[in-house]
PDB file of C-alpha atoms in Angstrom:
ATOM      1  CA  UNK A   1       0.000   0.000   0.000  1.00  0.00           C
ATOM      2  CA  UNK A   2       2.752   2.477   0.893  1.00  0.00           C
ATOM      3  CA  UNK A   3       4.501   1.826  -2.450  1.00  0.00           C
ATOM      4  CA  UNK A   4       1.291   2.786  -4.244  1.00  0.00           C
ATOM      5  CA  UNK A   5       1.156   6.068  -2.322  1.00  0.00           C
ATOM      6  CA  UNK A   6       4.812   6.790  -3.067  1.00  0.00           C
ATOM      7  CA  UNK A   7       4.182   6.103  -6.760  1.00  0.00           C
ATOM      8  CA  UNK A   8       1.257   8.531  -6.769  1.00  0.00           C
ATOM      9  CA  UNK A   9       3.358  11.148  -4.943  1.00  0.00           C
ATOM     10  CA  UNK A  10       6.264  10.848  -7.420  1.00  0.00           C
ATOM     11  CA  UNK A  11       3.841  10.987 -10.329  1.00  0.00           C
ATOM     12  CA  UNK A  12       2.228  14.165  -8.981  1.00  0.00           C
ATOM     13  CA  UNK A  13       5.616  15.802  -8.323  1.00  0.00           C
ATOM     14  CA  UNK A  14       6.853  15.081 -11.869  1.00  0.00           C
ATOM     15  CA  UNK A  15       3.627  16.471 -13.312  1.00  0.00           C
ATOM     16  CA  UNK A  16       4.253  19.726 -11.413  1.00  0.00           C
ATOM     17  CA  UNK A  17       7.916  19.707 -12.483  1.00  0.00           C
ATOM     18  CA  UNK A  18       7.133  19.236 -16.168  1.00  0.00           C
ATOM     19  CA  UNK A  19       4.100  21.513 -16.397  1.00  0.00           C
ATOM     20  CA  UNK A  20       5.281  24.508 -14.394  1.00  0.00           C
ATOM     21  CA  UNK A  21       9.082  24.412 -14.792  1.00  0.00           C
ATOM     22  CA  UNK A  22       9.037  23.491 -18.503  1.00  0.00           C
ATOM     23  CA  UNK A  23      12.491  21.840 -18.483  1.00  0.00           C
ATOM     24  CA  UNK A  24      12.974  21.955 -22.278  1.00  0.00           C
ATOM     25  CA  UNK A  25      10.886  24.970 -23.257  1.00  0.00           C
ATOM     26  CA  UNK A  26      12.010  26.558 -26.532  1.00  0.00           C
ATOM     27  CA  UNK A  27       9.045  28.937 -26.785  1.00  0.00           C
ATOM     28  CA  UNK A  28       7.199  26.861 -29.385  1.00  0.00           C
ATOM     29  CA  UNK A  29       5.280  24.516 -27.067  1.00  0.00           C
ATOM     30  CA  UNK A  30       1.712  25.472 -26.223  1.00  0.00           C
ATOM     31  CA  UNK A  31      -0.003  24.996 -22.849  1.00  0.00           C
ATOM     32  CA  UNK A  32      -1.987  22.081 -24.291  1.00  0.00           C
ATOM     33  CA  UNK A  33       1.207  20.356 -25.415  1.00  0.00           C
ATOM     34  CA  UNK A  34       2.799  20.929 -22.006  1.00  0.00           C
ATOM     35  CA  UNK A  35      -0.241  19.293 -20.419  1.00  0.00           C
ATOM     36  CA  UNK A  36       0.196  16.222 -22.658  1.00  0.00           C
ATOM     37  CA  UNK A  37       3.920  16.125 -21.884  1.00  0.00           C
ATOM     38  CA  UNK A  38       3.332  16.431 -18.144  1.00  0.00           C
ATOM     39  CA  UNK A  39       0.646  13.760 -18.032  1.00  0.00           C
ATOM     40  CA  UNK A  40       2.880  11.420 -20.036  1.00  0.00           C
ATOM     41  CA  UNK A  41       5.926  11.961 -17.802  1.00  0.00           C
ATOM     42  CA  UNK A  42       3.944  11.550 -14.579  1.00  0.00           C
ATOM     43  CA  UNK A  43       2.182   8.399 -15.828  1.00  0.00           C
ATOM     44  CA  UNK A  44       5.502   6.868 -16.869  1.00  0.00           C
ATOM     45  CA  UNK A  45       6.952   7.674 -13.428  1.00  0.00           C
ATOM     46  CA  UNK A  46       4.059   5.882 -11.727  1.00  0.00           C
ATOM     47  CA  UNK A  47       4.430   2.805 -13.937  1.00  0.00           C
ATOM     48  CA  UNK A  48       8.211   2.696 -13.435  1.00  0.00           C
ATOM     49  CA  UNK A  49       7.867   2.930  -9.662  1.00  0.00           C
ATOM     50  CA  UNK A  50       5.143   0.260  -9.663  1.00  0.00           C
ATOM     51  CA  UNK A  51       7.490  -2.043 -11.579  1.00  0.00           C
ATOM     52  CA  UNK A  52      10.405  -1.571  -9.189  1.00  0.00           C
ATOM     53  CA  UNK A  53       8.040  -2.128  -6.246  1.00  0.00           C
ATOM     54  CA  UNK A  54       7.195  -5.558  -7.701  1.00  0.00           C
ATOM     55  CA  UNK A  55      10.891  -6.270  -8.312  1.00  0.00           C
ATOM     56  CA  UNK A  56      11.740  -5.216  -4.751  1.00  0.00           C
ATOM     57  CA  UNK A  57       9.079  -7.523  -3.323  1.00  0.00           C
ATOM     58  CA  UNK A  58      10.376 -10.510  -5.308  1.00  0.00           C
ATOM     59  CA  UNK A  59      14.008  -9.820  -4.394  1.00  0.00           C
ATOM     60  CA  UNK A  60      13.123  -9.522  -0.711  1.00  0.00           C
ATOM     61  CA  UNK A  61      11.269 -12.855  -0.819  1.00  0.00           C
ATOM     62  CA  UNK A  62      14.415 -14.531  -2.149  1.00  0.00           C
ATOM     63  CA  UNK A  63      17.105 -12.956   0.033  1.00  0.00           C
ATOM     64  CA  UNK A  64      14.953 -12.175   3.107  1.00  0.00           C
ATOM     65  CA  UNK A  65      16.783  -8.929   3.788  1.00  0.00           C
ATOM     66  CA  UNK A  66      17.084  -5.356   2.570  1.00  0.00           C
ATOM     67  CA  UNK A  67      20.185  -3.186   2.847  1.00  0.00           C
ATOM     68  CA  UNK A  68      21.777   0.001   1.533  1.00  0.00           C
ATOM     69  CA  UNK A  69      23.190  -1.707  -1.552  1.00  0.00           C
ATOM     70  CA  UNK A  70      19.784  -3.090  -2.563  1.00  0.00           C
ATOM     71  CA  UNK A  71      18.096   0.240  -1.830  1.00  0.00           C
ATOM     72  CA  UNK A  72      20.628   2.105  -3.998  1.00  0.00           C
ATOM     73  CA  UNK A  73      20.259  -0.466  -6.778  1.00  0.00           C
ATOM     74  CA  UNK A  74      16.469  -0.169  -6.820  1.00  0.00           C
ATOM     75  CA  UNK A  75      16.647   3.643  -6.976  1.00  0.00           C
ATOM     76  CA  UNK A  76      19.137   3.534  -9.851  1.00  0.00           C
ATOM     77  CA  UNK A  77      16.899   1.040 -11.628  1.00  0.00           C
ATOM     78  CA  UNK A  78      13.958   3.439 -11.264  1.00  0.00           C
ATOM     79  CA  UNK A  79      15.940   6.313 -12.800  1.00  0.00           C
ATOM     80  CA  UNK A  80      17.198   4.080 -15.621  1.00  0.00           C
ATOM     81  CA  UNK A  81      13.698   2.863 -16.477  1.00  0.00           C
ATOM     82  CA  UNK A  82      12.367   6.408 -16.271  1.00  0.00           C
ATOM     83  CA  UNK A  83      15.151   7.672 -18.548  1.00  0.00           C
ATOM     84  CA  UNK A  84      14.580   5.056 -21.242  1.00  0.00           C
ATOM     85  CA  UNK A  85      10.777   5.177 -21.254  1.00  0.00           C
ATOM     86  CA  UNK A  86      10.501   8.972 -21.133  1.00  0.00           C
ATOM     87  CA  UNK A  87      13.050   9.313 -23.959  1.00  0.00           C
ATOM     88  CA  UNK A  88      10.993   6.925 -26.088  1.00  0.00           C
ATOM     89  CA  UNK A  89       7.892   8.961 -25.252  1.00  0.00           C
ATOM     90  CA  UNK A  90       9.768  12.195 -26.033  1.00  0.00           C
ATOM     91  CA  UNK A  91      10.812  10.847 -29.446  1.00  0.00           C
ATOM     92  CA  UNK A  92       7.411   9.330 -30.231  1.00  0.00           C
ATOM     93  CA  UNK A  93       4.960  10.846 -32.782  1.00  0.00           C
ATOM     94  CA  UNK A  94       3.138  12.398 -29.824  1.00  0.00           C
ATOM     95  CA  UNK A  95       5.970  14.877 -29.091  1.00  0.00           C
ATOM     96  CA  UNK A  96       8.603  14.624 -31.861  1.00  0.00           C
ATOM     97  CA  UNK A  97      11.282  15.828 -29.418  1.00  0.00           C
ATOM     98  CA  UNK A  98      14.408  17.424 -30.886  1.00  0.00           C
ATOM     99  CA  UNK A  99      17.037  16.481 -28.267  1.00  0.00           C
ATOM    100  CA  UNK A 100      19.278  13.494 -28.806  1.00  0.00           C
ATOM    101  CA  UNK A 101      19.733  10.972 -25.983  1.00  0.00           C
ATOM    102  CA  UNK A 102      22.657  12.737 -24.264  1.00  0.00           C
ATOM    103  CA  UNK A 103      20.978  16.141 -24.453  1.00  0.00           C
ATOM    104  CA  UNK A 104      17.768  14.654 -23.087  1.00  0.00           C
ATOM    105  CA  UNK A 105      19.694  13.067 -20.224  1.00  0.00           C
ATOM    106  CA  UNK A 106      21.573  16.272 -19.381  1.00  0.00           C
ATOM    107  CA  UNK A 107      18.814  18.852 -19.813  1.00  0.00           C
ATOM    108  CA  UNK A 108      15.810  16.943 -18.462  1.00  0.00           C
ATOM    109  CA  UNK A 109      16.548  13.733 -16.568  1.00  0.00           C
ATOM    110  CA  UNK A 110      19.516  14.900 -14.495  1.00  0.00           C
ATOM    111  CA  UNK A 111      17.592  17.986 -13.392  1.00  0.00           C
ATOM    112  CA  UNK A 112      14.590  15.984 -12.293  1.00  0.00           C
ATOM    113  CA  UNK A 113      16.743  13.244 -10.700  1.00  0.00           C
ATOM    114  CA  UNK A 114      18.716  15.704  -8.573  1.00  0.00           C
ATOM    115  CA  UNK A 115      15.497  17.003  -7.076  1.00  0.00           C
ATOM    116  CA  UNK A 116      13.410  13.821  -7.050  1.00  0.00           C
ATOM    117  CA  UNK A 117      15.965  11.409  -5.546  1.00  0.00           C
ATOM    118  CA  UNK A 118      16.010  12.968  -2.037  1.00  0.00           C
ATOM    119  CA  UNK A 119      12.210  13.181  -2.153  1.00  0.00           C
ATOM    120  CA  UNK A 120      11.894   9.509  -3.109  1.00  0.00           C
ATOM    121  CA  UNK A 121      14.354   8.443  -0.397  1.00  0.00           C
ATOM    122  CA  UNK A 122      12.518  10.417   2.307  1.00  0.00           C
ATOM    123  CA  UNK A 123       9.153   9.142   1.086  1.00  0.00           C
ATOM    124  CA  UNK A 124      10.369   5.527   1.223  1.00  0.00           C
ATOM    125  CA  UNK A 125      11.749   6.021   4.733  1.00  0.00           C
ATOM    126  CA  UNK A 126       8.814   7.815   6.317  1.00  0.00           C
ATOM    127  CA  UNK A 127       5.885   6.183   4.523  1.00  0.00           C
ATOM    128  CA  UNK A 128       6.500   2.953   6.416  1.00  0.00           C
ATOM    129  CA  UNK A 129       6.535   4.842   9.732  1.00  0.00           C
ATOM    130  CA  UNK A 130       3.477   6.972   9.021  1.00  0.00           C
ATOM    131  CA  UNK A 131       1.245   4.220   7.624  1.00  0.00           C
ATOM    132  CA  UNK A 132       0.075   1.808  10.337  1.00  0.00           C
ATOM    133  CA  UNK A 133       0.817  -1.849   9.619  1.00  0.00           C
ATOM    134  CA  UNK A 134      -2.286  -4.016   9.519  1.00  0.00           C
ATOM    135  CA  UNK A 135      -2.545  -6.849  12.003  1.00  0.00           C
ATOM    136  CA  UNK A 136      -2.410  -9.491   9.276  1.00  0.00           C
ATOM    137  CA  UNK A 137      -4.236 -12.721   9.981  1.00  0.00           C
ATOM    138  CA  UNK A 138      -3.693 -16.081   8.342  1.00  0.00           C
ATOM    139  CA  UNK A 139      -5.953 -19.134   8.308  1.00  0.00           C
ATOM    140  CA  UNK A 140      -4.357 -22.579   8.312  1.00  0.00           C
ATOM    141  CA  UNK A 141      -6.725 -25.321   7.207  1.00  0.00           C
ATOM    142  CA  UNK A 142      -6.500 -29.098   7.241  1.00  0.00           C
ATOM    143  CA  UNK A 143      -8.270 -31.824   5.290  1.00  0.00           C
ATOM    144  CA  UNK A 144     -10.971 -31.985   7.935  1.00  0.00           C
ATOM    145  CA  UNK A 145     -13.326 -28.993   7.946  1.00  0.00           C
ATOM    146  CA  UNK A 146     -12.873 -28.718  11.704  1.00  0.00           C
ATOM    147  CA  UNK A 147      -9.093 -28.534  11.265  1.00  0.00           C
ATOM    148  CA  UNK A 148      -8.616 -24.785  11.252  1.00  0.00           C
ATOM    149  CA  UNK A 149      -6.328 -22.326  12.987  1.00  0.00           C
ATOM    150  CA  UNK A 150      -6.694 -18.567  12.664  1.00  0.00           C
ATOM    151  CA  UNK A 151      -3.725 -16.604  14.024  1.00  0.00           C
ATOM    152  CA  UNK A 152      -1.707 -13.470  13.411  1.00  0.00           C
ATOM    153  CA  UNK A 153       0.945 -14.007  10.754  1.00  0.00           C
ATOM    154  CA  UNK A 154       3.655 -12.774  13.128  1.00  0.00           C
ATOM    155  CA  UNK A 155       2.548 -15.289  15.802  1.00  0.00           C
ATOM    156  CA  UNK A 156       3.319 -18.285  13.593  1.00  0.00           C
ATOM    157  CA  UNK A 157       6.737 -19.556  14.681  1.00  0.00           C
ATOM    158  CA  UNK A 158       7.267 -22.757  12.720  1.00  0.00           C
ATOM    159  CA  UNK A 159       5.642 -25.850  11.255  1.00  0.00           C
ATOM    160  CA  UNK A 160       6.915 -29.399  11.704  1.00  0.00           C
ATOM    161  CA  UNK A 161       6.035 -32.624   9.961  1.00  0.00           C
ATOM    162  CA  UNK A 162       4.303 -35.260  12.115  1.00  0.00           C
ATOM    163  CA  UNK A 163       3.543 -38.300   9.945  1.00  0.00           C
ATOM    164  CA  UNK A 164       0.232 -37.498   8.192  1.00  0.00           C
ATOM    165  CA  UNK A 165      -0.131 -34.256  10.135  1.00  0.00           C
ATOM    166  CA  UNK A 166       1.727 -31.018  10.599  1.00  0.00           C
ATOM    167  CA  UNK A 167       2.351 -29.520  14.008  1.00  0.00           C
ATOM    168  CA  UNK A 168       1.828 -25.760  14.077  1.00  0.00           C
ATOM    169  CA  UNK A 169       3.871 -23.855  16.652  1.00  0.00           C
ATOM    170  CA  UNK A 170       2.473 -20.406  17.425  1.00  0.00           C
ATOM    171  CA  UNK A 171       2.481 -17.754  20.121  1.00  0.00           C
ATOM    172  CA  UNK A 172      -0.643 -17.088  22.159  1.00  0.00           C
ATOM    173  CA  UNK A 173      -0.212 -14.266  24.675  1.00  0.00           C
ATOM    174  CA  UNK A 174       3.562 -14.798  24.418  1.00  0.00           C
ATOM    175  CA  UNK A 175       3.269 -18.491  25.255  1.00  0.00           C
ATOM    176  CA  UNK A 176       4.309 -21.121  22.717  1.00  0.00           C
ATOM    177  CA  UNK A 177       1.423 -23.424  21.820  1.00  0.00           C
ATOM    178  CA  UNK A 178       0.901 -26.161  19.258  1.00  0.00           C
ATOM    179  CA  UNK A 179      -1.891 -27.597  17.144  1.00  0.00           C
ATOM    180  CA  UNK A 180      -1.966 -30.698  14.976  1.00  0.00           C
ATOM    181  CA  UNK A 181      -3.617 -30.327  11.574  1.00  0.00           C
ATOM    182  CA  UNK A 182      -3.947 -32.985   8.894  1.00  0.00           C
ATOM    183  CA  UNK A 183      -1.958 -31.420   6.052  1.00  0.00           C
ATOM    184  CA  UNK A 184       1.523 -31.481   4.498  1.00  0.00           C
ATOM    185  CA  UNK A 185       4.557 -29.214   4.679  1.00  0.00           C
ATOM    186  CA  UNK A 186       4.562 -28.882   0.905  1.00  0.00           C
ATOM    187  CA  UNK A 187       0.962 -27.665   0.838  1.00  0.00           C
ATOM    188  CA  UNK A 188       1.580 -25.146   3.642  1.00  0.00           C
ATOM    189  CA  UNK A 189       4.670 -23.788   1.919  1.00  0.00           C
ATOM    190  CA  UNK A 190       2.621 -23.280  -1.238  1.00  0.00           C
ATOM    191  CA  UNK A 191      -0.139 -21.538   0.721  1.00  0.00           C
ATOM    192  CA  UNK A 192       2.218 -19.354   2.797  1.00  0.00           C
ATOM    193  CA  UNK A 193       5.239 -18.376   0.720  1.00  0.00           C
ATOM    194  CA  UNK A 194       6.855 -16.430   3.575  1.00  0.00           C
ATOM    195  CA  UNK A 195       7.726 -19.717   5.294  1.00  0.00           C
ATOM    196  CA  UNK A 196      11.320 -20.869   4.869  1.00  0.00           C
ATOM    197  CA  UNK A 197      12.320 -24.513   4.766  1.00  0.00           C
ATOM    198  CA  UNK A 198      15.284 -25.385   6.995  1.00  0.00           C
ATOM    199  CA  UNK A 199      14.906 -29.156   7.073  1.00  0.00           C
ATOM    200  CA  UNK A 200      12.804 -31.756   5.276  1.00  0.00           C
ATOM    201  CA  UNK A 201      10.589 -31.797   8.384  1.00  0.00           C
ATOM    202  CA  UNK A 202      10.556 -28.110   9.350  1.00  0.00           C
ATOM    203  CA  UNK A 203       9.411 -24.745   8.012  1.00  0.00           C
ATOM    204  CA  UNK A 204      10.015 -21.523   9.918  1.00  0.00           C
ATOM    205  CA  UNK A 205       8.667 -18.000   9.946  1.00  0.00           C
ATOM    206  CA  UNK A 206      11.927 -16.019   9.456  1.00  0.00           C
ATOM    207  CA  UNK A 207      10.705 -13.172  11.691  1.00  0.00           C
ATOM    208  CA  UNK A 208      11.195 -15.521  14.672  1.00  0.00           C
ATOM    209  CA  UNK A 209      14.801 -16.388  13.849  1.00  0.00           C
ATOM    210  CA  UNK A 210      17.001 -15.363  16.791  1.00  0.00           C
ATOM    211  CA  UNK A 211      20.452 -16.883  16.404  1.00  0.00           C
ATOM    212  CA  UNK A 212      22.529 -19.907  15.519  1.00  0.00           C
ATOM    213  CA  UNK A 213      23.073 -22.169  18.517  1.00  0.00           C
ATOM    214  CA  UNK A 214      25.689 -24.194  16.636  1.00  0.00           C
ATOM    215  CA  UNK A 215      26.395 -25.230  13.048  1.00  0.00           C
ATOM    216  CA  UNK A 216      23.352 -27.493  12.885  1.00  0.00           C
ATOM    217  CA  UNK A 217      20.788 -25.797  15.119  1.00  0.00           C
ATOM    218  CA  UNK A 218      18.972 -22.458  15.178  1.00  0.00           C
ATOM    219  CA  UNK A 219      17.131 -20.690  17.962  1.00  0.00           C
ATOM    220  CA  UNK A 220      13.641 -19.375  17.311  1.00  0.00           C
ATOM    221  CA  UNK A 221      11.130 -17.843  19.716  1.00  0.00           C
ATOM    222  CA  UNK A 222      10.955 -20.375  22.570  1.00  0.00           C
ATOM    223  CA  UNK A 223      12.079 -23.313  20.426  1.00  0.00           C
ATOM    224  CA  UNK A 224      15.196 -24.768  18.794  1.00  0.00           C
ATOM    225  CA  UNK A 225      15.231 -26.644  15.478  1.00  0.00           C
ATOM    226  CA  UNK A 226      17.798 -28.621  13.461  1.00  0.00           C
ATOM    227  CA  UNK A 227      19.038 -27.334  10.107  1.00  0.00           C
ATOM    228  CA  UNK A 228      20.014 -29.647   7.268  1.00  0.00           C
ATOM    229  CA  UNK A 229      22.913 -28.887   4.921  1.00  0.00           C
ATOM    230  CA  UNK A 230      20.648 -28.553   1.890  1.00  0.00           C
ATOM    231  CA  UNK A 231      18.889 -25.509   3.379  1.00  0.00           C
ATOM    232  CA  UNK A 232      21.718 -23.974   5.380  1.00  0.00           C
ATOM    233  CA  UNK A 233      22.913 -21.528   2.700  1.00  0.00           C
ATOM    234  CA  UNK A 234      19.634 -19.617   2.576  1.00  0.00           C
ATOM    235  CA  UNK A 235      19.465 -19.418   6.359  1.00  0.00           C
ATOM    236  CA  UNK A 236      22.888 -17.799   6.467  1.00  0.00           C
ATOM    237  CA  UNK A 237      21.300 -14.797   4.735  1.00  0.00           C
ATOM    238  CA  UNK A 238      18.914 -14.216   7.651  1.00  0.00           C
TER     239      UNK A 238
END
């Protein structure tokens, strides 16, 4: 949700930038043309930011972390996509722009990037703090209709295989509790893609990872679990 708001904000800012500042005005462009230019630039900005938001989400799912390098990379990717798509729009039959690529980069994109980058960074930092996070619930179902567990996503600690059942470990008023449900680890991992497999018999919610006890065991919230070699590499990224 906050990425959508940031995309709208960037789009609105670039509309103002293009329409009122007229970054490549040569005196021959009418107000109507400036309106078309501004709408085009702002729409492209929204689409570019929406795309990098999807990319960011997929990258985070794979590496389970976010750092300064990834943040810088995603911002550079946004500016690159914006540069290429706006240049194509500028050269299209809609505008018939006269600048070549380097002139377009120097006169238009660098100006907007110097002003927009700090705004984007601040928006990405503070939007998460200002927008309250929903208390997300998940529903875990078994083969039997009565096999159901409704809990907060953050309260799910781990899931372990127990023959034809899975044992759900979850927090209830800070106490670790369990529930057996007739299901499979594979099915639960498909249903809840945030779960990370650490062993052929165990899935964990990475938000509950605390530390490594030794080379073969990790500590979660109120429980310890073994880690197999096949899944160890991904856990080292946590």
